[in-house]
């Protein structure tokens, strides 16, 4: 067997816009439904969701039949968590709350086998098709993609240093935590936050790395794409469900 191609990584390298969605409801059924909806990438979120390792496996398996890239967000920048989701076959990881160049380097090291990193070696993993990809250990890195999140005002100061780290393939801005760090919790649309996001996107692009963001505002998504984002998440399953349910209820209640 050959190593599966990481379509998301290829698209970013080629500069093609990738439209994404957040999957925070655990379970394979929702994951499979979302996988067939036409998005380029879907985040399986284990940071702010009940989703855990067994759920992640089932959700990736459910998505595998569809032309969509699963992006797994571990709960933290932890080498053990990263190792586990990589062994399950995740090819693209989004690491939350990366504050410094050193933390970005730690995430890269967790993605790579020795001597270039610290990822533990196991022979019979789903990632290697249970040992049937003969050169997996030598070639795994070719198809792995690492996205790091900058989510605070202090992290924005480190954009150029983080972008320069070999093995970081994209930088994602977290608007909610950024707003809180700037003194505007719950106000991601505050003009000062929006100005910081615009500058951050442009600095990421100038540093030669793809920029990404999540926003539930279609208008702001288009604005961010105009500023230069190349992987843009435009919705979340819970939000879509809540909006549709509330809208339906309003049609039938006084």
JSON list of C-alpha atoms in Angstrom, two decimals:
[
{"chain": "A", "resi": 1, "resn": "UNK", "atom": "CA", "xyz": [0.00, 0.00, 0.00]},
{"chain": "A", "resi": 2, "resn": "UNK", "atom": "CA", "xyz": [1.07, 3.57, -0.62]},
{"chain": "A", "resi": 3, "resn": "UNK", "atom": "CA", "xyz": [0.96, 6.51, 1.76]},
{"chain": "A", "resi": 4, "resn": "UNK", "atom": "CA", "xyz": [-2.30, 8.48, 1.29]},
{"chain": "A", "resi": 5, "resn": "UNK", "atom": "CA", "xyz": [-1.91, 11.93, -0.22]},
{"chain": "A", "resi": 6, "resn": "UNK", "atom": "CA", "xyz": [-2.79, 14.88, 2.00]},
{"chain": "A", "resi": 7, "resn": "UNK", "atom": "CA", "xyz": [-5.10, 16.87, -0.28]},
{"chain": "A", "resi": 8, "resn": "UNK", "atom": "CA", "xyz": [-5.40, 19.73, 2.22]},
{"chain": "A", "resi": 9, "resn": "UNK", "atom": "CA", "xyz": [-1.63, 20.16, 2.43]},
{"chain": "A", "resi": 10, "resn": "UNK", "atom": "CA", "xyz": [-1.36, 20.12, -1.37]},
{"chain": "A", "resi": 11, "resn": "UNK", "atom": "CA", "xyz": [-4.09, 22.74, -1.71]},
{"chain": "A", "resi": 12, "resn": "UNK", "atom": "CA", "xyz": [-2.40, 25.08, 0.77]},
{"chain": "A", "resi": 13, "resn": "UNK", "atom": "CA", "xyz": [0.94, 24.68, -0.99]},
{"chain": "A", "resi": 14, "resn": "UNK", "atom": "CA", "xyz": [-0.74, 25.56, -4.30]},
{"chain": "A", "resi": 15, "resn": "UNK", "atom": "CA", "xyz": [-2.50, 28.60, -2.82]},
{"chain": "A", "resi": 16, "resn": "UNK", "atom": "CA", "xyz": [-6.02, 27.29, -3.36]},
{"chain": "A", "resi": 17, "resn": "UNK", "atom": "CA", "xyz": [-8.75, 28.57, -1.03]},
{"chain": "A", "resi": 18, "resn": "UNK", "atom": "CA", "xyz": [-10.05, 25.84, 1.28]},
{"chain": "A", "resi": 19, "resn": "UNK", "atom": "CA", "xyz": [-13.48, 26.37, 2.85]},
{"chain": "A", "resi": 20, "resn": "UNK", "atom": "CA", "xyz": [-13.99, 24.58, 6.14]},
{"chain": "A", "resi": 21, "resn": "UNK", "atom": "CA", "xyz": [-16.47, 23.72, 8.87]},
{"chain": "A", "resi": 22, "resn": "UNK", "atom": "CA", "xyz": [-16.14, 22.96, 12.58]},
{"chain": "A", "resi": 23, "resn": "UNK", "atom": "CA", "xyz": [-17.36, 19.57, 13.84]},
{"chain": "A", "resi": 24, "resn": "UNK", "atom": "CA", "xyz": [-17.82, 19.76, 17.60]},
{"chain": "A", "resi": 25, "resn": "UNK", "atom": "CA", "xyz": [-20.65, 17.24, 18.00]},
{"chain": "A", "resi": 26, "resn": "UNK", "atom": "CA", "xyz": [-19.05, 13.87, 18.82]},
{"chain": "A", "resi": 27, "resn": "UNK", "atom": "CA", "xyz": [-19.94, 10.77, 16.89]},
{"chain": "A", "resi": 28, "resn": "UNK", "atom": "CA", "xyz": [-19.60, 9.26, 13.45]},
{"chain": "A", "resi": 29, "resn": "UNK", "atom": "CA", "xyz": [-23.13, 10.00, 12.23]},
{"chain": "A", "resi": 30, "resn": "UNK", "atom": "CA", "xyz": [-22.81, 13.78, 12.37]},
{"chain": "A", "resi": 31, "resn": "UNK", "atom": "CA", "xyz": [-19.27, 13.57, 11.00]},
{"chain": "A", "resi": 32, "resn": "UNK", "atom": "CA", "xyz": [-20.46, 11.56, 8.01]},
{"chain": "A", "resi": 33, "resn": "UNK", "atom": "CA", "xyz": [-23.36, 13.93, 7.36]},
{"chain": "A", "resi": 34, "resn": "UNK", "atom": "CA", "xyz": [-21.03, 16.94, 7.38]},
{"chain": "A", "resi": 35, "resn": "UNK", "atom": "CA", "xyz": [-18.44, 15.17, 5.22]},
{"chain": "A", "resi": 36, "resn": "UNK", "atom": "CA", "xyz": [-20.93, 14.96, 2.38]},
{"chain": "A", "resi": 37, "resn": "UNK", "atom": "CA", "xyz": [-21.95, 18.62, 2.47]},
{"chain": "A", "resi": 38, "resn": "UNK", "atom": "CA", "xyz": [-19.28, 19.93, 0.10]},
{"chain": "A", "resi": 39, "resn": "UNK", "atom": "CA", "xyz": [-16.65, 21.49, 2.35]},
{"chain": "A", "resi": 40, "resn": "UNK", "atom": "CA", "xyz": [-12.94, 21.16, 1.62]},
{"chain": "A", "resi": 41, "resn": "UNK", "atom": "CA", "xyz": [-11.95, 20.49, 5.23]},
{"chain": "A", "resi": 42, "resn": "UNK", "atom": "CA", "xyz": [-13.66, 19.74, 8.53]},
{"chain": "A", "resi": 43, "resn": "UNK", "atom": "CA", "xyz": [-12.13, 20.23, 11.96]},
{"chain": "A", "resi": 44, "resn": "UNK", "atom": "CA", "xyz": [-12.71, 17.42, 14.43]},
{"chain": "A", "resi": 45, "resn": "UNK", "atom": "CA", "xyz": [-12.45, 19.46, 17.61]},
{"chain": "A", "resi": 46, "resn": "UNK", "atom": "CA", "xyz": [-11.27, 17.79, 20.80]},
{"chain": "A", "resi": 47, "resn": "UNK", "atom": "CA", "xyz": [-10.34, 21.02, 22.61]},
{"chain": "A", "resi": 48, "resn": "UNK", "atom": "CA", "xyz": [-13.74, 22.63, 23.19]},
{"chain": "A", "resi": 49, "resn": "UNK", "atom": "CA", "xyz": [-15.89, 19.54, 22.68]},
{"chain": "A", "resi": 50, "resn": "UNK", "atom": "CA", "xyz": [-16.72, 16.21, 24.31]},
{"chain": "A", "resi": 51, "resn": "UNK", "atom": "CA", "xyz": [-14.93, 14.42, 21.46]},
{"chain": "A", "resi": 52, "resn": "UNK", "atom": "CA", "xyz": [-12.14, 12.12, 22.65]},
{"chain": "A", "resi": 53, "resn": "UNK", "atom": "CA", "xyz": [-9.76, 9.62, 21.06]},
{"chain": "A", "resi": 54, "resn": "UNK", "atom": "CA", "xyz": [-12.30, 6.82, 20.35]},
{"chain": "A", "resi": 55, "resn": "UNK", "atom": "CA", "xyz": [-14.72, 9.38, 18.88]},
{"chain": "A", "resi": 56, "resn": "UNK", "atom": "CA", "xyz": [-11.96, 10.83, 16.72]},
{"chain": "A", "resi": 57, "resn": "UNK", "atom": "CA", "xyz": [-11.21, 7.45, 15.17]},
{"chain": "A", "resi": 58, "resn": "UNK", "atom": "CA", "xyz": [-14.86, 6.78, 14.35]},
{"chain": "A", "resi": 59, "resn": "UNK", "atom": "CA", "xyz": [-15.32, 10.29, 12.94]},
{"chain": "A", "resi": 60, "resn": "UNK", "atom": "CA", "xyz": [-12.26, 10.02, 10.67]},
{"chain": "A", "resi": 61, "resn": "UNK", "atom": "CA", "xyz": [-13.47, 6.64, 9.47]},
{"chain": "A", "resi": 62, "resn": "UNK", "atom": "CA", "xyz": [-16.89, 8.11, 8.70]},
{"chain": "A", "resi": 63, "resn": "UNK", "atom": "CA", "xyz": [-15.35, 10.97, 6.73]},
{"chain": "A", "resi": 64, "resn": "UNK", "atom": "CA", "xyz": [-12.90, 8.80, 4.80]},
{"chain": "A", "resi": 65, "resn": "UNK", "atom": "CA", "xyz": [-15.40, 7.88, 2.08]},
{"chain": "A", "resi": 66, "resn": "UNK", "atom": "CA", "xyz": [-15.94, 11.52, 1.12]},
{"chain": "A", "resi": 67, "resn": "UNK", "atom": "CA", "xyz": [-13.77, 14.07, -0.73]},
{"chain": "A", "resi": 68, "resn": "UNK", "atom": "CA", "xyz": [-13.07, 16.15, 2.38]},
{"chain": "A", "resi": 69, "resn": "UNK", "atom": "CA", "xyz": [-9.96, 16.55, 4.54]},
{"chain": "A", "resi": 70, "resn": "UNK", "atom": "CA", "xyz": [-10.29, 15.80, 8.24]},
{"chain": "A", "resi": 71, "resn": "UNK", "atom": "CA", "xyz": [-8.30, 18.21, 10.41]},
{"chain": "A", "resi": 72, "resn": "UNK", "atom": "CA", "xyz": [-7.95, 17.11, 14.02]},
{"chain": "A", "resi": 73, "resn": "UNK", "atom": "CA", "xyz": [-7.51, 19.65, 16.80]},
{"chain": "A", "resi": 74, "resn": "UNK", "atom": "CA", "xyz": [-5.95, 17.99, 19.87]},
{"chain": "A", "resi": 75, "resn": "UNK", "atom": "CA", "xyz": [-6.90, 19.39, 23.26]},
{"chain": "A", "resi": 76, "resn": "UNK", "atom": "CA", "xyz": [-3.46, 20.96, 23.70]},
{"chain": "A", "resi": 77, "resn": "UNK", "atom": "CA", "xyz": [0.07, 21.14, 22.37]},
{"chain": "A", "resi": 78, "resn": "UNK", "atom": "CA", "xyz": [0.94, 17.83, 24.00]},
{"chain": "A", "resi": 79, "resn": "UNK", "atom": "CA", "xyz": [3.29, 15.29, 22.45]},
{"chain": "A", "resi": 80, "resn": "UNK", "atom": "CA", "xyz": [1.28, 12.31, 23.73]},
{"chain": "A", "resi": 81, "resn": "UNK", "atom": "CA", "xyz": [-2.02, 13.60, 22.38]},
{"chain": "A", "resi": 82, "resn": "UNK", "atom": "CA", "xyz": [-0.38, 14.46, 19.06]},
{"chain": "A", "resi": 83, "resn": "UNK", "atom": "CA", "xyz": [1.19, 11.00, 18.84]},
{"chain": "A", "resi": 84, "resn": "UNK", "atom": "CA", "xyz": [-2.12, 9.28, 19.48]},
{"chain": "A", "resi": 85, "resn": "UNK", "atom": "CA", "xyz": [-4.09, 11.12, 16.79]},
{"chain": "A", "resi": 86, "resn": "UNK", "atom": "CA", "xyz": [-1.25, 10.71, 14.28]},
{"chain": "A", "resi": 87, "resn": "UNK", "atom": "CA", "xyz": [-1.18, 6.97, 14.92]},
{"chain": "A", "resi": 88, "resn": "UNK", "atom": "CA", "xyz": [-4.94, 6.90, 14.29]},
{"chain": "A", "resi": 89, "resn": "UNK", "atom": "CA", "xyz": [-4.28, 8.26, 10.81]},
{"chain": "A", "resi": 90, "resn": "UNK", "atom": "CA", "xyz": [-4.81, 12.01, 11.16]},
{"chain": "A", "resi": 91, "resn": "UNK", "atom": "CA", "xyz": [-2.69, 13.77, 8.54]},
{"chain": "A", "resi": 92, "resn": "UNK", "atom": "CA", "xyz": [-3.45, 17.39, 9.42]},
{"chain": "A", "resi": 93, "resn": "UNK", "atom": "CA", "xyz": [-3.38, 18.68, 12.98]},
{"chain": "A", "resi": 94, "resn": "UNK", "atom": "CA", "xyz": [-4.40, 22.08, 14.30]},
{"chain": "A", "resi": 95, "resn": "UNK", "atom": "CA", "xyz": [-2.58, 22.83, 17.55]},
{"chain": "A", "resi": 96, "resn": "UNK", "atom": "CA", "xyz": [-4.28, 25.36, 19.84]},
{"chain": "A", "resi": 97, "resn": "UNK", "atom": "CA", "xyz": [-2.73, 28.21, 21.79]},
{"chain": "A", "resi": 98, "resn": "UNK", "atom": "CA", "xyz": [0.77, 28.31, 20.37]},
{"chain": "A", "resi": 99, "resn": "UNK", "atom": "CA", "xyz": [2.36, 31.36, 21.93]},
{"chain": "A", "resi": 100, "resn": "UNK", "atom": "CA", "xyz": [6.01, 31.30, 20.89]},
{"chain": "A", "resi": 101, "resn": "UNK", "atom": "CA", "xyz": [8.55, 29.99, 18.42]},
{"chain": "A", "resi": 102, "resn": "UNK", "atom": "CA", "xyz": [9.63, 27.43, 21.04]},
{"chain": "A", "resi": 103, "resn": "UNK", "atom": "CA", "xyz": [6.10, 26.11, 21.37]},
{"chain": "A", "resi": 104, "resn": "UNK", "atom": "CA", "xyz": [5.80, 25.87, 17.59]},
{"chain": "A", "resi": 105, "resn": "UNK", "atom": "CA", "xyz": [9.07, 23.90, 17.49]},
{"chain": "A", "resi": 106, "resn": "UNK", "atom": "CA", "xyz": [7.73, 21.57, 20.19]},
{"chain": "A", "resi": 107, "resn": "UNK", "atom": "CA", "xyz": [4.64, 20.87, 18.05]},
{"chain": "A", "resi": 108, "resn": "UNK", "atom": "CA", "xyz": [6.83, 20.16, 15.03]},
{"chain": "A", "resi": 109, "resn": "UNK", "atom": "CA", "xyz": [9.00, 17.79, 17.05]},
{"chain": "A", "resi": 110, "resn": "UNK", "atom": "CA", "xyz": [5.90, 15.90, 18.20]},
{"chain": "A", "resi": 111, "resn": "UNK", "atom": "CA", "xyz": [4.89, 15.42, 14.53]},
{"chain": "A", "resi": 112, "resn": "UNK", "atom": "CA", "xyz": [8.25, 13.96, 13.46]},
{"chain": "A", "resi": 113, "resn": "UNK", "atom": "CA", "xyz": [10.06, 10.71, 14.13]},
{"chain": "A", "resi": 114, "resn": "UNK", "atom": "CA", "xyz": [13.63, 10.75, 15.42]},
{"chain": "A", "resi": 115, "resn": "UNK", "atom": "CA", "xyz": [16.18, 11.96, 14.61]},
{"chain": "A", "resi": 116, "resn": "UNK", "atom": "CA", "xyz": [14.16, 15.01, 13.47]},
{"chain": "A", "resi": 117, "resn": "UNK", "atom": "CA", "xyz": [11.61, 14.80, 16.28]},
{"chain": "A", "resi": 118, "resn": "UNK", "atom": "CA", "xyz": [10.27, 12.86, 19.23]},
{"chain": "A", "resi": 119, "resn": "UNK", "atom": "CA", "xyz": [7.21, 11.01, 17.89]},
{"chain": "A", "resi": 120, "resn": "UNK", "atom": "CA", "xyz": [7.17, 7.50, 19.22]},
{"chain": "A", "resi": 121, "resn": "UNK", "atom": "CA", "xyz": [7.40, 4.68, 16.68]},
{"chain": "A", "resi": 122, "resn": "UNK", "atom": "CA", "xyz": [4.74, 1.97, 16.53]},
{"chain": "A", "resi": 123, "resn": "UNK", "atom": "CA", "xyz": [4.50, -0.53, 13.70]},
{"chain": "A", "resi": 124, "resn": "UNK", "atom": "CA", "xyz": [0.86, -1.57, 13.62]},
{"chain": "A", "resi": 125, "resn": "UNK", "atom": "CA", "xyz": [-1.07, 1.69, 13.46]},
{"chain": "A", "resi": 126, "resn": "UNK", "atom": "CA", "xyz": [-3.99, 2.81, 11.32]},
{"chain": "A", "resi": 127, "resn": "UNK", "atom": "CA", "xyz": [-1.72, 5.55, 9.95]},
{"chain": "A", "resi": 128, "resn": "UNK", "atom": "CA", "xyz": [0.55, 2.92, 8.35]},
{"chain": "A", "resi": 129, "resn": "UNK", "atom": "CA", "xyz": [-2.42, 0.79, 7.27]},
{"chain": "A", "resi": 130, "resn": "UNK", "atom": "CA", "xyz": [-1.42, -1.55, 10.08]},
{"chain": "A", "resi": 131, "resn": "UNK", "atom": "CA", "xyz": [2.08, -2.01, 8.76]},
{"chain": "A", "resi": 132, "resn": "UNK", "atom": "CA", "xyz": [1.19, -2.31, 5.08]},
{"chain": "A", "resi": 133, "resn": "UNK", "atom": "CA", "xyz": [2.77, 1.03, 4.12]},
{"chain": "A", "resi": 134, "resn": "UNK", "atom": "CA", "xyz": [6.30, -0.35, 4.19]},
{"chain": "A", "resi": 135, "resn": "UNK", "atom": "CA", "xyz": [8.09, 3.01, 4.17]},
{"chain": "A", "resi": 136, "resn": "UNK", "atom": "CA", "xyz": [5.69, 4.82, 6.48]},
{"chain": "A", "resi": 137, "resn": "UNK", "atom": "CA", "xyz": [8.31, 5.85, 9.05]},
{"chain": "A", "resi": 138, "resn": "UNK", "atom": "CA", "xyz": [10.51, 7.30, 6.32]},
{"chain": "A", "resi": 139, "resn": "UNK", "atom": "CA", "xyz": [7.75, 9.08, 4.39]},
{"chain": "A", "resi": 140, "resn": "UNK", "atom": "CA", "xyz": [5.06, 9.97, 6.96]},
{"chain": "A", "resi": 141, "resn": "UNK", "atom": "CA", "xyz": [6.28, 13.54, 7.29]},
{"chain": "A", "resi": 142, "resn": "UNK", "atom": "CA", "xyz": [5.75, 14.15, 3.55]},
{"chain": "A", "resi": 143, "resn": "UNK", "atom": "CA", "xyz": [1.99, 13.98, 3.97]},
{"chain": "A", "resi": 144, "resn": "UNK", "atom": "CA", "xyz": [1.62, 15.48, 7.46]},
{"chain": "A", "resi": 145, "resn": "UNK", "atom": "CA", "xyz": [0.44, 19.06, 7.82]},
{"chain": "A", "resi": 146, "resn": "UNK", "atom": "CA", "xyz": [0.79, 21.18, 10.94]},
{"chain": "A", "resi": 147, "resn": "UNK", "atom": "CA", "xyz": [-1.42, 24.20, 11.58]},
{"chain": "A", "resi": 148, "resn": "UNK", "atom": "CA", "xyz": [-0.69, 26.27, 14.69]},
{"chain": "A", "resi": 149, "resn": "UNK", "atom": "CA", "xyz": [-3.12, 28.65, 16.29]},
{"chain": "A", "resi": 150, "resn": "UNK", "atom": "CA", "xyz": [-2.13, 32.15, 17.41]},
{"chain": "A", "resi": 151, "resn": "UNK", "atom": "CA", "xyz": [-4.83, 33.25, 19.81]},
{"chain": "A", "resi": 152, "resn": "UNK", "atom": "CA", "xyz": [-3.56, 36.11, 21.96]},
{"chain": "A", "resi": 153, "resn": "UNK", "atom": "CA", "xyz": [-2.16, 39.59, 21.49]},
{"chain": "A", "resi": 154, "resn": "UNK", "atom": "CA", "xyz": [1.24, 38.40, 22.69]},
{"chain": "A", "resi": 155, "resn": "UNK", "atom": "CA", "xyz": [1.19, 35.50, 20.22]},
{"chain": "A", "resi": 156, "resn": "UNK", "atom": "CA", "xyz": [0.55, 37.93, 17.37]},
{"chain": "A", "resi": 157, "resn": "UNK", "atom": "CA", "xyz": [3.85, 39.59, 18.25]},
{"chain": "A", "resi": 158, "resn": "UNK", "atom": "CA", "xyz": [5.55, 36.26, 17.48]},
{"chain": "A", "resi": 159, "resn": "UNK", "atom": "CA", "xyz": [3.98, 35.65, 14.04]},
{"chain": "A", "resi": 160, "resn": "UNK", "atom": "CA", "xyz": [7.17, 36.04, 12.01]},
{"chain": "A", "resi": 161, "resn": "UNK", "atom": "CA", "xyz": [9.20, 33.83, 14.35]},
{"chain": "A", "resi": 162, "resn": "UNK", "atom": "CA", "xyz": [6.50, 31.14, 14.39]},
{"chain": "A", "resi": 163, "resn": "UNK", "atom": "CA", "xyz": [6.08, 31.30, 10.61]},
{"chain": "A", "resi": 164, "resn": "UNK", "atom": "CA", "xyz": [9.82, 30.78, 10.16]},
{"chain": "A", "resi": 165, "resn": "UNK", "atom": "CA", "xyz": [9.75, 27.41, 11.97]},
{"chain": "A", "resi": 166, "resn": "UNK", "atom": "CA", "xyz": [10.38, 24.56, 9.54]},
{"chain": "A", "resi": 167, "resn": "UNK", "atom": "CA", "xyz": [7.46, 22.15, 9.75]},
{"chain": "A", "resi": 168, "resn": "UNK", "atom": "CA", "xyz": [4.76, 24.77, 10.37]},
{"chain": "A", "resi": 169, "resn": "UNK", "atom": "CA", "xyz": [2.52, 24.69, 7.29]},
{"chain": "A", "resi": 170, "resn": "UNK", "atom": "CA", "xyz": [-0.07, 27.30, 8.25]},
{"chain": "A", "resi": 171, "resn": "UNK", "atom": "CA", "xyz": [-1.08, 29.74, 10.97]},
{"chain": "A", "resi": 172, "resn": "UNK", "atom": "CA", "xyz": [-4.65, 30.00, 12.20]},
{"chain": "A", "resi": 173, "resn": "UNK", "atom": "CA", "xyz": [-6.02, 33.01, 14.06]},
{"chain": "A", "resi": 174, "resn": "UNK", "atom": "CA", "xyz": [-8.38, 32.32, 16.97]},
{"chain": "A", "resi": 175, "resn": "UNK", "atom": "CA", "xyz": [-10.66, 35.40, 17.12]},
{"chain": "A", "resi": 176, "resn": "UNK", "atom": "CA", "xyz": [-12.48, 34.62, 20.38]},
{"chain": "A", "resi": 177, "resn": "UNK", "atom": "CA", "xyz": [-9.39, 34.13, 22.52]},
{"chain": "A", "resi": 178, "resn": "UNK", "atom": "CA", "xyz": [-7.68, 37.01, 20.76]},
{"chain": "A", "resi": 179, "resn": "UNK", "atom": "CA", "xyz": [-10.57, 39.31, 21.66]},
{"chain": "A", "resi": 180, "resn": "UNK", "atom": "CA", "xyz": [-10.44, 38.20, 25.29]},
{"chain": "A", "resi": 181, "resn": "UNK", "atom": "CA", "xyz": [-6.68, 38.74, 25.47]},
{"chain": "A", "resi": 182, "resn": "UNK", "atom": "CA", "xyz": [-7.18, 42.27, 24.15]},
{"chain": "A", "resi": 183, "resn": "UNK", "atom": "CA", "xyz": [-9.72, 43.08, 26.86]},
{"chain": "A", "resi": 184, "resn": "UNK", "atom": "CA", "xyz": [-12.84, 42.43, 24.79]},
{"chain": "A", "resi": 185, "resn": "UNK", "atom": "CA", "xyz": [-14.17, 39.00, 25.86]},
{"chain": "A", "resi": 186, "resn": "UNK", "atom": "CA", "xyz": [-17.09, 37.91, 23.72]},
{"chain": "A", "resi": 187, "resn": "UNK", "atom": "CA", "xyz": [-16.51, 40.81, 21.32]},
{"chain": "A", "resi": 188, "resn": "UNK", "atom": "CA", "xyz": [-14.64, 39.33, 18.37]},
{"chain": "A", "resi": 189, "resn": "UNK", "atom": "CA", "xyz": [-16.25, 41.93, 16.12]},
{"chain": "A", "resi": 190, "resn": "UNK", "atom": "CA", "xyz": [-14.84, 44.87, 18.12]},
{"chain": "A", "resi": 191, "resn": "UNK", "atom": "CA", "xyz": [-13.07, 47.28, 15.74]},
{"chain": "A", "resi": 192, "resn": "UNK", "atom": "CA", "xyz": [-9.73, 46.91, 17.53]},
{"chain": "A", "resi": 193, "resn": "UNK", "atom": "CA", "xyz": [-9.94, 43.12, 17.32]},
{"chain": "A", "resi": 194, "resn": "UNK", "atom": "CA", "xyz": [-10.90, 43.23, 13.65]},
{"chain": "A", "resi": 195, "resn": "UNK", "atom": "CA", "xyz": [-7.97, 45.56, 12.96]},
{"chain": "A", "resi": 196, "resn": "UNK", "atom": "CA", "xyz": [-5.62, 43.15, 14.77]},
{"chain": "A", "resi": 197, "resn": "UNK", "atom": "CA", "xyz": [-6.96, 40.24, 12.73]},
{"chain": "A", "resi": 198, "resn": "UNK", "atom": "CA", "xyz": [-6.46, 42.09, 9.46]},
{"chain": "A", "resi": 199, "resn": "UNK", "atom": "CA", "xyz": [-2.87, 42.96, 10.33]},
{"chain": "A", "resi": 200, "resn": "UNK", "atom": "CA", "xyz": [-2.17, 39.41, 11.54]},
{"chain": "A", "resi": 201, "resn": "UNK", "atom": "CA", "xyz": [-3.48, 37.85, 8.32]},
{"chain": "A", "resi": 202, "resn": "UNK", "atom": "CA", "xyz": [-1.37, 40.17, 6.21]},
{"chain": "A", "resi": 203, "resn": "UNK", "atom": "CA", "xyz": [1.74, 39.49, 8.31]},
{"chain": "A", "resi": 204, "resn": "UNK", "atom": "CA", "xyz": [1.24, 35.72, 8.05]},
{"chain": "A", "resi": 205, "resn": "UNK", "atom": "CA", "xyz": [0.91, 35.98, 4.27]},
{"chain": "A", "resi": 206, "resn": "UNK", "atom": "CA", "xyz": [3.96, 38.27, 4.07]},
{"chain": "A", "resi": 207, "resn": "UNK", "atom": "CA", "xyz": [5.90, 35.68, 6.09]},
{"chain": "A", "resi": 208, "resn": "UNK", "atom": "CA", "xyz": [5.13, 33.11, 3.39]},
{"chain": "A", "resi": 209, "resn": "UNK", "atom": "CA", "xyz": [2.65, 30.91, 5.24]},
{"chain": "A", "resi": 210, "resn": "UNK", "atom": "CA", "xyz": [-1.06, 30.26, 4.59]},
{"chain": "A", "resi": 211, "resn": "UNK", "atom": "CA", "xyz": [-3.38, 32.07, 7.01]},
{"chain": "A", "resi": 212, "resn": "UNK", "atom": "CA", "xyz": [-6.60, 30.65, 8.40]},
{"chain": "A", "resi": 213, "resn": "UNK", "atom": "CA", "xyz": [-9.53, 31.69, 10.57]},
{"chain": "A", "resi": 214, "resn": "UNK", "atom": "CA", "xyz": [-12.95, 30.59, 11.83]},
{"chain": "A", "resi": 215, "resn": "UNK", "atom": "CA", "xyz": [-15.86, 33.02, 11.68]},
{"chain": "A", "resi": 216, "resn": "UNK", "atom": "CA", "xyz": [-19.60, 32.46, 11.78]},
{"chain": "A", "resi": 217, "resn": "UNK", "atom": "CA", "xyz": [-20.19, 35.66, 9.81]},
{"chain": "A", "resi": 218, "resn": "UNK", "atom": "CA", "xyz": [-20.35, 35.06, 6.04]},
{"chain": "A", "resi": 219, "resn": "UNK", "atom": "CA", "xyz": [-19.54, 38.72, 5.37]},
{"chain": "A", "resi": 220, "resn": "UNK", "atom": "CA", "xyz": [-16.47, 38.63, 7.61]},
{"chain": "A", "resi": 221, "resn": "UNK", "atom": "CA", "xyz": [-15.36, 35.35, 6.03]},
{"chain": "A", "resi": 222, "resn": "UNK", "atom": "CA", "xyz": [-15.36, 37.05, 2.62]},
{"chain": "A", "resi": 223, "resn": "UNK", "atom": "CA", "xyz": [-13.47, 40.00, 4.12]},
{"chain": "A", "resi": 224, "resn": "UNK", "atom": "CA", "xyz": [-10.84, 37.70, 5.62]},
{"chain": "A", "resi": 225, "resn": "UNK", "atom": "CA", "xyz": [-10.40, 35.92, 2.29]},
{"chain": "A", "resi": 226, "resn": "UNK", "atom": "CA", "xyz": [-9.86, 39.32, 0.73]},
{"chain": "A", "resi": 227, "resn": "UNK", "atom": "CA", "xyz": [-7.14, 40.01, 3.28]},
{"chain": "A", "resi": 228, "resn": "UNK", "atom": "CA", "xyz": [-5.48, 36.74, 2.35]},
{"chain": "A", "resi": 229, "resn": "UNK", "atom": "CA", "xyz": [-6.78, 33.73, 4.31]},
{"chain": "A", "resi": 230, "resn": "UNK", "atom": "CA", "xyz": [-6.37, 30.47, 2.39]},
{"chain": "A", "resi": 231, "resn": "UNK", "atom": "CA", "xyz": [-8.13, 28.10, 4.77]},
{"chain": "A", "resi": 232, "resn": "UNK", "atom": "CA", "xyz": [-11.29, 29.72, 6.01]},
{"chain": "A", "resi": 233, "resn": "UNK", "atom": "CA", "xyz": [-13.78, 27.99, 8.30]},
{"chain": "A", "resi": 234, "resn": "UNK", "atom": "CA", "xyz": [-17.21, 29.51, 7.82]},
{"chain": "A", "resi": 235, "resn": "UNK", "atom": "CA", "xyz": [-19.43, 27.67, 10.30]},
{"chain": "A", "resi": 236, "resn": "UNK", "atom": "CA", "xyz": [-19.86, 25.23, 13.15]},
{"chain": "A", "resi": 237, "resn": "UNK", "atom": "CA", "xyz": [-22.24, 22.30, 13.46]},
{"chain": "A", "resi": 238, "resn": "UNK", "atom": "CA", "xyz": [-23.67, 23.38, 16.83]},
{"chain": "A", "resi": 239, "resn": "UNK", "atom": "CA", "xyz": [-24.27, 26.91, 15.59]},
{"chain": "A", "resi": 240, "resn": "UNK", "atom": "CA", "xyz": [-25.97, 25.72, 12.42]},
{"chain": "A", "resi": 241, "resn": "UNK", "atom": "CA", "xyz": [-28.20, 23.36, 14.41]},
{"chain": "A", "resi": 242, "resn": "UNK", "atom": "CA", "xyz": [-29.11, 26.04, 16.94]},
{"chain": "A", "resi": 243, "resn": "UNK", "atom": "CA", "xyz": [-29.89, 28.63, 14.28]},
{"chain": "A", "resi": 244, "resn": "UNK", "atom": "CA", "xyz": [-32.09, 26.27, 12.30]},
{"chain": "A", "resi": 245, "resn": "UNK", "atom": "CA", "xyz": [-33.94, 25.00, 15.38]},
{"chain": "A", "resi": 246, "resn": "UNK", "atom": "CA", "xyz": [-34.55, 28.50, 16.74]},
{"chain": "A", "resi": 247, "resn": "UNK", "atom": "CA", "xyz": [-35.68, 29.74, 13.37]},
{"chain": "A", "resi": 248, "resn": "UNK", "atom": "CA", "xyz": [-38.15, 26.87, 13.04]},
{"chain": "A", "resi": 249, "resn": "UNK", "atom": "CA", "xyz": [-39.46, 27.45, 16.56]},
{"chain": "A", "resi": 250, "resn": "UNK", "atom": "CA", "xyz": [-40.05, 31.13, 15.82]},
{"chain": "A", "resi": 251, "resn": "UNK", "atom": "CA", "xyz": [-42.26, 30.19, 12.88]},
{"chain": "A", "resi": 252, "resn": "UNK", "atom": "CA", "xyz": [-44.66, 28.34, 15.15]},
{"chain": "A", "resi": 253, "resn": "UNK", "atom": "CA", "xyz": [-44.52, 30.18, 18.45]},
{"chain": "A", "resi": 254, "resn": "UNK", "atom": "CA", "xyz": [-45.91, 33.61, 19.35]}
]
